[in-house]
Amino acid sequence: MSFLACIALIGAPLAAAQAPAASGSVAEAPSPEALEALVGRIALYPDDLVALILPASTNPLQLVQADRFLDRRKSDPKLPVDDNWDDAVKSLVNYPEVVKQMSDDLDWTADLGEAVVANQGAVLDAVQAFRRKAQAAQNLKSDDKQTVVVEKEVIKIVPADPQVVYVPQYNPSSVVVVSSTPVYGYYP
């Protein structure tokens, strides 16, 4: 499934999501540079995973609950997922390292969720801008775990094996800089 198709599928629930309550003043929309910095830690994830993370970020409380659920599930593998959670959060349970990352940094998760609700298109543009920078630095390439496809101006990242999605591990500030040493790996 293409990145744009995934985003189209999640677009309807995002459009229905309500923006968080304002604290008396209207928040200024983040600049493209600020959005790029915000999405940097997930921009090089496979498209299908980004398509889950973005809508899930609009539900930070559920992500904390999912993180706690994953801890409890270690001692009770038959523990069922909460049916009341958003579908994207339920799906992210399959990526415990991502759930943990989002639960551990709630400020970042809430900021990402607010940006998604405010302007999903700008968030997707920021993902593409970050990918272009990483590719220009020669740090975004196809390998045995993922395939990078460039179609016109859109950079897609898809699993090399459709049955297995690897979650990349990288430092957002170093992956956009040319380096002679590897700056990109994967979670086990």
mmCIF file of N, CA, C and O in Angstrom, residues 117-176:
data_model
loop_
_atom_site.group_PDB
_atom_site.id
_atom_site.type_symbol
_atom_site.label_atom_id
_atom_site.label_comp_id
_atom_site.label_asym_id
_atom_site.label_seq_id
_atom_site.Cartn_x
_atom_site.Cartn_y
_atom_site.Cartn_z
ATOM 1 N N VAL A 117 -3.601 17.187 13.800
ATOM 2 C CA VAL A 117 -4.980 17.676 13.804
ATOM 3 C C VAL A 117 -5.067 19.047 13.127
ATOM 4 O O VAL A 117 -5.987 19.313 12.363
ATOM 5 N N ALA A 118 -4.086 19.907 13.382
ATOM 6 C CA ALA A 118 -4.121 21.269 12.834
ATOM 7 C C ALA A 118 -3.887 21.304 11.332
ATOM 8 O O ALA A 118 -4.557 22.046 10.612
ATOM 9 N N ASN A 119 -2.919 20.499 10.848
ATOM 10 C CA ASN A 119 -2.602 20.565 9.421
ATOM 11 C C ASN A 119 -1.844 19.307 9.001
ATOM 12 O O ASN A 119 -0.619 19.298 8.925
ATOM 13 N N GLN A 120 -2.596 18.262 8.725
ATOM 14 C CA GLN A 120 -2.018 16.982 8.342
ATOM 15 C C GLN A 120 -1.136 17.112 7.093
ATOM 16 O O GLN A 120 -0.080 16.495 7.015
ATOM 17 N N GLY A 121 -1.543 17.908 6.143
ATOM 18 C CA GLY A 121 -0.768 18.088 4.916
ATOM 19 C C GLY A 121 0.611 18.659 5.189
ATOM 20 O O GLY A 121 1.607 18.225 4.596
ATOM 21 N N ALA A 122 0.685 19.632 6.092
ATOM 22 C CA ALA A 122 1.985 20.222 6.438
ATOM 23 C C ALA A 122 2.882 19.198 7.130
ATOM 24 O O ALA A 122 4.097 19.181 6.918
ATOM 25 N N VAL A 123 2.293 18.325 7.951
ATOM 26 C CA VAL A 123 3.070 17.271 8.622
ATOM 27 C C VAL A 123 3.635 16.308 7.572
ATOM 28 O O VAL A 123 4.816 15.940 7.626
ATOM 29 N N LEU A 124 2.816 15.921 6.610
ATOM 30 C CA LEU A 124 3.288 15.018 5.557
ATOM 31 C C LEU A 124 4.357 15.687 4.695
ATOM 32 O O LEU A 124 5.321 15.029 4.274
ATOM 33 N N ASP A 125 4.213 16.982 4.438
ATOM 34 C CA ASP A 125 5.250 17.718 3.700
ATOM 35 C C ASP A 125 6.561 17.722 4.480
ATOM 36 O O ASP A 125 7.639 17.586 3.902
ATOM 37 N N ALA A 126 6.473 17.851 5.804
ATOM 38 C CA ALA A 126 7.671 17.851 6.648
ATOM 39 C C ALA A 126 8.353 16.486 6.617
ATOM 40 O O ALA A 126 9.586 16.400 6.604
ATOM 41 N N VAL A 127 7.563 15.406 6.595
ATOM 42 C CA VAL A 127 8.135 14.055 6.483
ATOM 43 C C VAL A 127 8.916 13.946 5.175
ATOM 44 O O VAL A 127 10.050 13.465 5.159
ATOM 45 N N GLN A 128 8.327 14.430 4.090
ATOM 46 C CA GLN A 128 9.002 14.362 2.793
ATOM 47 C C GLN A 128 10.265 15.226 2.772
ATOM 48 O O GLN A 128 11.300 14.817 2.237
ATOM 49 N N ALA A 129 10.205 16.400 3.364
ATOM 50 C CA ALA A 129 11.374 17.282 3.406
ATOM 51 C C ALA A 129 12.512 16.619 4.180
ATOM 52 O O ALA A 129 13.675 16.672 3.759
ATOM 53 N N PHE A 130 12.186 15.982 5.306
ATOM 54 C CA PHE A 130 13.212 15.296 6.100
ATOM 55 C C PHE A 130 13.803 14.134 5.309
ATOM 56 O O PHE A 130 15.020 13.928 5.303
ATOM 57 N N ARG A 131 12.952 13.379 4.630
ATOM 58 C CA ARG A 131 13.438 12.261 3.812
ATOM 59 C C ARG A 131 14.365 12.751 2.709
ATOM 60 O O ARG A 131 15.378 12.112 2.427
ATOM 61 N N ARG A 132 14.027 13.865 2.082
ATOM 62 C CA ARG A 132 14.894 14.405 1.020
ATOM 63 C C ARG A 132 16.268 14.776 1.576
ATOM 64 O O ARG A 132 17.293 14.530 0.936
ATOM 65 N N LYS A 133 16.297 15.355 2.772
ATOM 66 C CA LYS A 133 17.576 15.708 3.392
ATOM 67 C C LYS A 133 18.405 14.460 3.714
ATOM 68 O O LYS A 133 19.610 14.432 3.471
ATOM 69 N N ALA A 134 17.760 13.444 4.257
ATOM 70 C CA ALA A 134 18.472 12.203 4.581
ATOM 71 C C ALA A 134 18.973 11.520 3.313
ATOM 72 O O ALA A 134 20.090 10.997 3.274
ATOM 73 N N GLN A 135 18.182 11.572 2.263
ATOM 74 C CA GLN A 135 18.594 10.980 0.994
ATOM 75 C C GLN A 135 19.749 11.772 0.381
ATOM 76 O O GLN A 135 20.705 11.191 -0.133
ATOM 77 N N ALA A 136 19.690 13.085 0.456
ATOM 78 C CA ALA A 136 20.767 13.927 -0.075
ATOM 79 C C ALA A 136 22.076 13.677 0.679
ATOM 80 O O ALA A 136 23.163 13.771 0.098
ATOM 81 N N ALA A 137 21.970 13.328 1.961
ATOM 82 C CA ALA A 137 23.157 13.023 2.763
ATOM 83 C C ALA A 137 23.603 11.572 2.562
ATOM 84 O O ALA A 137 24.532 11.112 3.219
ATOM 85 N N GLN A 138 22.933 10.874 1.662
ATOM 86 C CA GLN A 138 23.215 9.476 1.325
ATOM 87 C C GLN A 138 22.985 8.535 2.510
ATOM 88 O O GLN A 138 23.658 7.517 2.644
ATOM 89 N N ASN A 139 22.033 8.886 3.363
ATOM 90 C CA ASN A 139 21.707 8.057 4.518
ATOM 91 C C ASN A 139 20.320 7.431 4.430
ATOM 92 O O ASN A 139 19.832 6.878 5.409
ATOM 93 N N LEU A 140 19.701 7.516 3.276
ATOM 94 C CA LEU A 140 18.409 6.870 3.059
ATOM 95 C C LEU A 140 18.516 6.070 1.768
ATOM 96 O O LEU A 140 18.483 6.638 0.675
ATOM 97 N N LYS A 141 18.698 4.779 1.924
ATOM 98 C CA LYS A 141 18.900 3.892 0.778
ATOM 99 C C LYS A 141 18.119 2.605 0.991
ATOM 100 O O LYS A 141 17.812 2.234 2.126
ATOM 101 N N SER A 142 17.864 1.926 -0.106
ATOM 102 C CA SER A 142 17.261 0.597 -0.022
ATOM 103 C C SER A 142 18.289 -0.373 0.547
ATOM 104 O O SER A 142 19.492 -0.221 0.329
ATOM 105 N N ASP A 143 17.786 -1.349 1.299
ATOM 106 C CA ASP A 143 18.655 -2.404 1.819
ATOM 107 C C ASP A 143 17.824 -3.676 1.936
ATOM 108 O O ASP A 143 16.732 -3.764 1.375
ATOM 109 N N ASP A 144 18.319 -4.670 2.669
ATOM 110 C CA ASP A 144 17.595 -5.932 2.779
ATOM 111 C C ASP A 144 16.339 -5.836 3.651
ATOM 112 O O ASP A 144 15.532 -6.753 3.666
ATOM 113 N N LYS A 145 16.155 -4.725 4.367
ATOM 114 C CA LYS A 145 14.999 -4.569 5.243
ATOM 115 C C LYS A 145 13.941 -3.614 4.701
ATOM 116 O O LYS A 145 12.774 -3.706 5.047
ATOM 117 N N GLN A 146 14.360 -2.671 3.870
ATOM 118 C CA GLN A 146 13.396 -1.712 3.323
ATOM 119 C C GLN A 146 13.806 -1.271 1.926
ATOM 120 O O GLN A 146 14.973 -1.338 1.556
ATOM 121 N N THR A 147 12.808 -0.811 1.188
ATOM 122 C CA THR A 147 13.026 -0.305 -0.164
ATOM 123 C C THR A 147 12.602 1.152 -0.196
ATOM 124 O O THR A 147 11.519 1.500 0.272
ATOM 125 N N VAL A 148 13.480 1.975 -0.737
ATOM 126 C CA VAL A 148 13.194 3.400 -0.884
ATOM 127 C C VAL A 148 12.832 3.630 -2.346
ATOM 128 O O VAL A 148 13.607 3.310 -3.245
ATOM 129 N N VAL A 149 11.647 4.156 -2.570
ATOM 130 C CA VAL A 149 11.141 4.393 -3.918
ATOM 131 C C VAL A 149 10.878 5.882 -4.078
ATOM 132 O O VAL A 149 10.192 6.482 -3.249
ATOM 133 N N VAL A 150 11.428 6.464 -5.144
ATOM 134 C CA VAL A 150 11.194 7.876 -5.416
ATOM 135 C C VAL A 150 10.293 7.968 -6.651
ATOM 136 O O VAL A 150 10.655 7.498 -7.719
ATOM 137 N N GLU A 151 9.122 8.561 -6.456
ATOM 138 C CA GLU A 151 8.180 8.786 -7.557
ATOM 139 C C GLU A 151 7.908 10.272 -7.630
ATOM 140 O O GLU A 151 7.255 10.825 -6.742
ATOM 141 N N LYS A 152 8.436 10.892 -8.664
ATOM 142 C CA LYS A 152 8.367 12.341 -8.828
ATOM 143 C C LYS A 152 9.005 13.003 -7.609
ATOM 144 O O LYS A 152 10.179 12.871 -7.389
ATOM 145 N N GLU A 153 8.231 13.668 -6.769
ATOM 146 C CA GLU A 153 8.788 14.361 -5.599
ATOM 147 C C GLU A 153 8.519 13.614 -4.293
ATOM 148 O O GLU A 153 8.876 14.095 -3.231
ATOM 149 N N VAL A 154 7.899 12.443 -4.386
ATOM 150 C CA VAL A 154 7.508 11.702 -3.189
ATOM 151 C C VAL A 154 8.477 10.547 -2.948
ATOM 152 O O VAL A 154 8.729 9.737 -3.835
ATOM 153 N N ILE A 155 9.020 10.489 -1.739
ATOM 154 C CA ILE A 155 9.906 9.400 -1.340
ATOM 155 C C ILE A 155 9.085 8.444 -0.482
ATOM 156 O O ILE A 155 8.569 8.820 0.570
ATOM 157 N N LYS A 156 8.969 7.207 -0.955
ATOM 158 C CA LYS A 156 8.232 6.181 -0.223
ATOM 159 C C LYS A 156 9.225 5.207 0.388
ATOM 160 O O LYS A 156 10.240 4.885 -0.230
ATOM 161 N N ILE A 157 8.911 4.742 1.574
ATOM 162 C CA ILE A 157 9.720 3.725 2.242
ATOM 163 C C ILE A 157 8.793 2.545 2.516
ATOM 164 O O ILE A 157 7.796 2.685 3.221
ATOM 165 N N VAL A 158 9.127 1.417 1.921
ATOM 166 C CA VAL A 158 8.305 0.217 2.067
ATOM 167 C C VAL A 158 9.178 -0.940 2.532
ATOM 168 O O VAL A 158 10.371 -0.984 2.226
ATOM 169 N N PRO A 159 8.591 -1.882 3.267
ATOM 170 C CA PRO A 159 9.371 -3.039 3.707
ATOM 171 C C PRO A 159 9.860 -3.858 2.509
ATOM 172 O O PRO A 159 9.137 -4.023 1.532
ATOM 173 N N ALA A 160 11.082 -4.375 2.592
ATOM 174 C CA ALA A 160 11.605 -5.241 1.531
ATOM 175 C C ALA A 160 10.800 -6.534 1.495
ATOM 176 O O ALA A 160 10.541 -7.080 0.427
ATOM 177 N N ASP A 161 10.408 -7.014 2.666
ATOM 178 C CA ASP A 161 9.540 -8.181 2.797
ATOM 179 C C ASP A 161 8.215 -7.678 3.347
ATOM 180 O O ASP A 161 8.160 -7.201 4.487
ATOM 181 N N PRO A 162 7.130 -7.763 2.572
ATOM 182 C CA PRO A 162 5.845 -7.211 3.027
ATOM 183 C C PRO A 162 5.324 -7.832 4.325
ATOM 184 O O PRO A 162 4.466 -7.255 4.985
ATOM 185 N N GLN A 163 5.861 -8.975 4.722
ATOM 186 C CA GLN A 163 5.414 -9.648 5.940
ATOM 187 C C GLN A 163 6.115 -9.130 7.199
ATOM 188 O O GLN A 163 5.675 -9.398 8.305
ATOM 189 N N VAL A 164 7.232 -8.399 7.020
ATOM 190 C CA VAL A 164 8.016 -7.942 8.165
ATOM 191 C C VAL A 164 8.307 -6.452 8.026
ATOM 192 O O VAL A 164 8.839 -6.018 7.003
ATOM 193 N N VAL A 165 7.960 -5.682 9.052
ATOM 194 C CA VAL A 165 8.247 -4.253 9.062
ATOM 195 C C VAL A 165 9.335 -3.997 10.098
ATOM 196 O O VAL A 165 9.128 -4.236 11.282
ATOM 197 N N TYR A 166 10.487 -3.568 9.627
ATOM 198 C CA TYR A 166 11.583 -3.218 10.536
ATOM 199 C C TYR A 166 11.473 -1.747 10.904
ATOM 200 O O TYR A 166 11.176 -0.912 10.052
ATOM 201 N N VAL A 167 11.725 -1.450 12.176
ATOM 202 C CA VAL A 167 11.673 -0.074 12.652
ATOM 203 C C VAL A 167 13.100 0.462 12.684
ATOM 204 O O VAL A 167 13.936 -0.049 13.427
ATOM 205 N N PRO A 168 13.404 1.466 11.865
ATOM 206 C CA PRO A 168 14.762 1.996 11.854
ATOM 207 C C PRO A 168 15.108 2.730 13.152
ATOM 208 O O PRO A 168 14.235 3.252 13.834
ATOM 209 N N GLN A 169 16.377 2.747 13.435
ATOM 210 C CA GLN A 169 16.893 3.412 14.633
ATOM 211 C C GLN A 169 17.968 4.382 14.141
ATOM 212 O O GLN A 169 18.939 3.966 13.503
ATOM 213 N N TYR A 170 17.778 5.665 14.420
ATOM 214 C CA TYR A 170 18.714 6.677 13.943
ATOM 215 C C TYR A 170 18.588 7.936 14.774
ATOM 216 O O TYR A 170 17.600 8.144 15.455
ATOM 217 N N ASN A 171 19.611 8.764 14.684
ATOM 218 C CA ASN A 171 19.591 10.067 15.345
ATOM 219 C C ASN A 171 19.158 11.085 14.287
ATOM 220 O O ASN A 171 19.860 11.268 13.289
ATOM 221 N N PRO A 172 18.019 11.753 14.484
ATOM 222 C CA PRO A 172 17.521 12.687 13.471
ATOM 223 C C PRO A 172 18.521 13.785 13.086
ATOM 224 O O PRO A 172 18.544 14.227 11.946
ATOM 225 N N SER A 173 19.354 14.212 14.020
ATOM 226 C CA SER A 173 20.281 15.299 13.692
ATOM 227 C C SER A 173 21.492 14.811 12.908
ATOM 228 O O SER A 173 22.093 15.588 12.164
ATOM 229 N N SER A 174 21.853 13.538 13.017
ATOM 230 C CA SER A 174 23.020 13.072 12.269
ATOM 231 C C SER A 174 22.669 12.388 10.957
ATOM 232 O O SER A 174 23.501 12.301 10.066
ATOM 233 N N VAL A 175 21.436 11.917 10.797
ATOM 234 C CA VAL A 175 21.059 11.205 9.584
ATOM 235 C C VAL A 175 20.904 12.151 8.383
ATOM 236 O O VAL A 175 20.932 11.716 7.245
ATOM 237 N N VAL A 176 20.802 13.441 8.629
ATOM 238 C CA VAL A 176 20.672 14.406 7.536
ATOM 239 C C VAL A 176 22.011 15.060 7.187
ATOM 240 O O VAL A 176 22.063 16.021 6.428
#
